[in-house]
Amino acid sequence: MRLVLDALHVLMDGVPAGLRMEEIGSAIGTFAGVRAVHDLHVWNISSGQVALSAHVELDNLDNWAGLLESARQMLQTRFGIAHVTLQPEPAGGINPVTARG
Ligand SMILES: [Zn+2]
């Protein structure tokens, strides 16, 4: 699990009170198959409503549907974040130079 902490620090100013970016990123990263989380944003969209977006690097994109649902439920129940946008990405980048058969 690798968190891109620089990106998190840059975005911390607008984070709703009581939410810790590192904690949220780590929570997403604990799901099986998640290699890293980056471009994590959390912000207020209206009174009492919090939105989140993040890029999630995965070992295997085939697992995405189940992971997305699990992550959405976790973010709702643990952090109270109802509006979640997660972008799945293959670990190692969108366009790997070498393809393995
Ligand atoms: Zn990305």
Coordinates of C-alpha atoms and ligand atoms in Angstrom, one line a residue:
M1 CA 0.0 0.0 0.0
R2 CA 1.6 3.2 -1.2
L3 CA -0.1 6.6 -0.4
V4 CA 1.0 9.6 -2.4
L5 CA 1.3 11.9 0.6
D6 CA 2.4 15.0 -1.3
A7 CA -0.8 15.1 -3.2
L8 CA -2.8 14.7 0.0
H9 CA -1.1 17.6 1.7
V10 CA -1.8 19.9 -1.1
L11 CA -5.5 19.1 -0.9
M12 CA -5.9 19.2 2.8
D13 CA -7.0 22.9 3.1
G14 CA -10.5 22.3 1.9
V15 CA -11.2 19.1 3.8
P16 CA -14.3 19.1 5.8
A17 CA -13.8 19.3 9.6
G18 CA -13.3 16.0 11.3
L19 CA -12.1 14.1 8.3
R20 CA -8.5 13.0 8.0
M21 CA -7.2 12.5 4.4
E22 CA -4.5 9.9 5.5
E23 CA -7.2 7.9 7.3
I24 CA -9.5 7.9 4.4
G25 CA -6.8 7.0 1.9
S26 CA -5.5 4.2 4.2
A27 CA -9.1 2.9 4.6
I28 CA -9.5 2.6 0.8
G29 CA -6.0 1.0 0.6
T30 CA -6.9 -1.8 3.0
F31 CA -9.2 -3.5 0.5
A32 CA -7.7 -6.6 -1.2
G33 CA -6.1 -5.9 -4.5
V34 CA -5.6 -2.1 -4.0
R35 CA -2.0 -1.2 -4.6
A36 CA -2.2 2.6 -4.2
V37 CA -4.5 5.6 -3.9
H38 CA -3.8 9.0 -5.4
D39 CA -5.5 12.2 -6.5
L40 CA -7.6 11.9 -3.4
H41 CA -10.0 14.8 -3.0
V42 CA -12.6 15.3 -0.2
W43 CA -14.8 18.4 -0.1
N44 CA -18.1 19.8 1.0
I45 CA -20.8 20.0 -1.6
S46 CA -23.5 21.4 0.6
S47 CA -24.3 21.6 4.3
G48 CA -23.7 18.2 5.7
Q49 CA -22.9 16.6 2.4
V50 CA -19.4 15.5 1.6
A51 CA -18.0 14.3 -1.7
L52 CA -14.9 12.3 -2.4
S53 CA -13.0 11.4 -5.6
A54 CA -9.8 9.3 -5.9
H55 CA -7.8 7.2 -8.3
V56 CA -7.4 3.6 -7.1
E57 CA -4.6 1.5 -8.5
L58 CA -5.5 -2.2 -8.7
D59 CA -3.7 -5.5 -9.3
N60 CA -6.6 -6.7 -11.3
L61 CA -9.3 -4.6 -12.8
D62 CA -11.7 -7.6 -12.9
N63 CA -12.3 -7.1 -9.2
W64 CA -13.4 -3.5 -9.6
A65 CA -17.2 -3.9 -9.4
G66 CA -17.1 -5.6 -6.0
L67 CA -14.4 -3.4 -4.7
L68 CA -16.2 -0.2 -5.7
E69 CA -19.4 -1.3 -3.8
S70 CA -17.4 -2.3 -0.7
A71 CA -15.5 1.0 -0.8
R72 CA -18.6 3.1 -1.2
Q73 CA -20.3 1.4 1.7
M74 CA -17.2 1.8 3.9
L75 CA -16.9 5.5 3.1
Q76 CA -20.6 6.0 3.8
T77 CA -20.7 4.2 7.1
R78 CA -17.3 5.0 8.5
F79 CA -16.8 8.6 7.2
G80 CA -20.3 9.7 6.3
I81 CA -19.3 10.4 2.7
A82 CA -22.3 9.8 0.5
H83 CA -21.0 11.0 -2.9
V84 CA -18.1 8.9 -4.0
T85 CA -16.3 8.9 -7.4
L86 CA -13.5 6.3 -7.7
Q87 CA -11.5 5.8 -10.8
P88 CA -9.9 2.4 -11.3
E89 CA -6.4 2.2 -12.8
P90 CA -4.1 -0.7 -13.4
A91 CA -1.2 -0.7 -11.0
G92 CA 1.9 0.6 -12.8
G93 CA 0.0 3.0 -15.0
I94 CA -2.6 3.3 -17.7
N95 CA -0.2 2.7 -20.6
P96 CA 2.5 0.3 -19.5
V97 CA 5.4 0.2 -21.9
T98 CA 5.7 -3.6 -21.8
A99 CA 2.7 -5.9 -22.0
R100 CA 2.8 -9.2 -20.4
G101 CA 1.0 -12.0 -22.1
Ligands
ZN1 ZN -4.6 8.4 -11.5

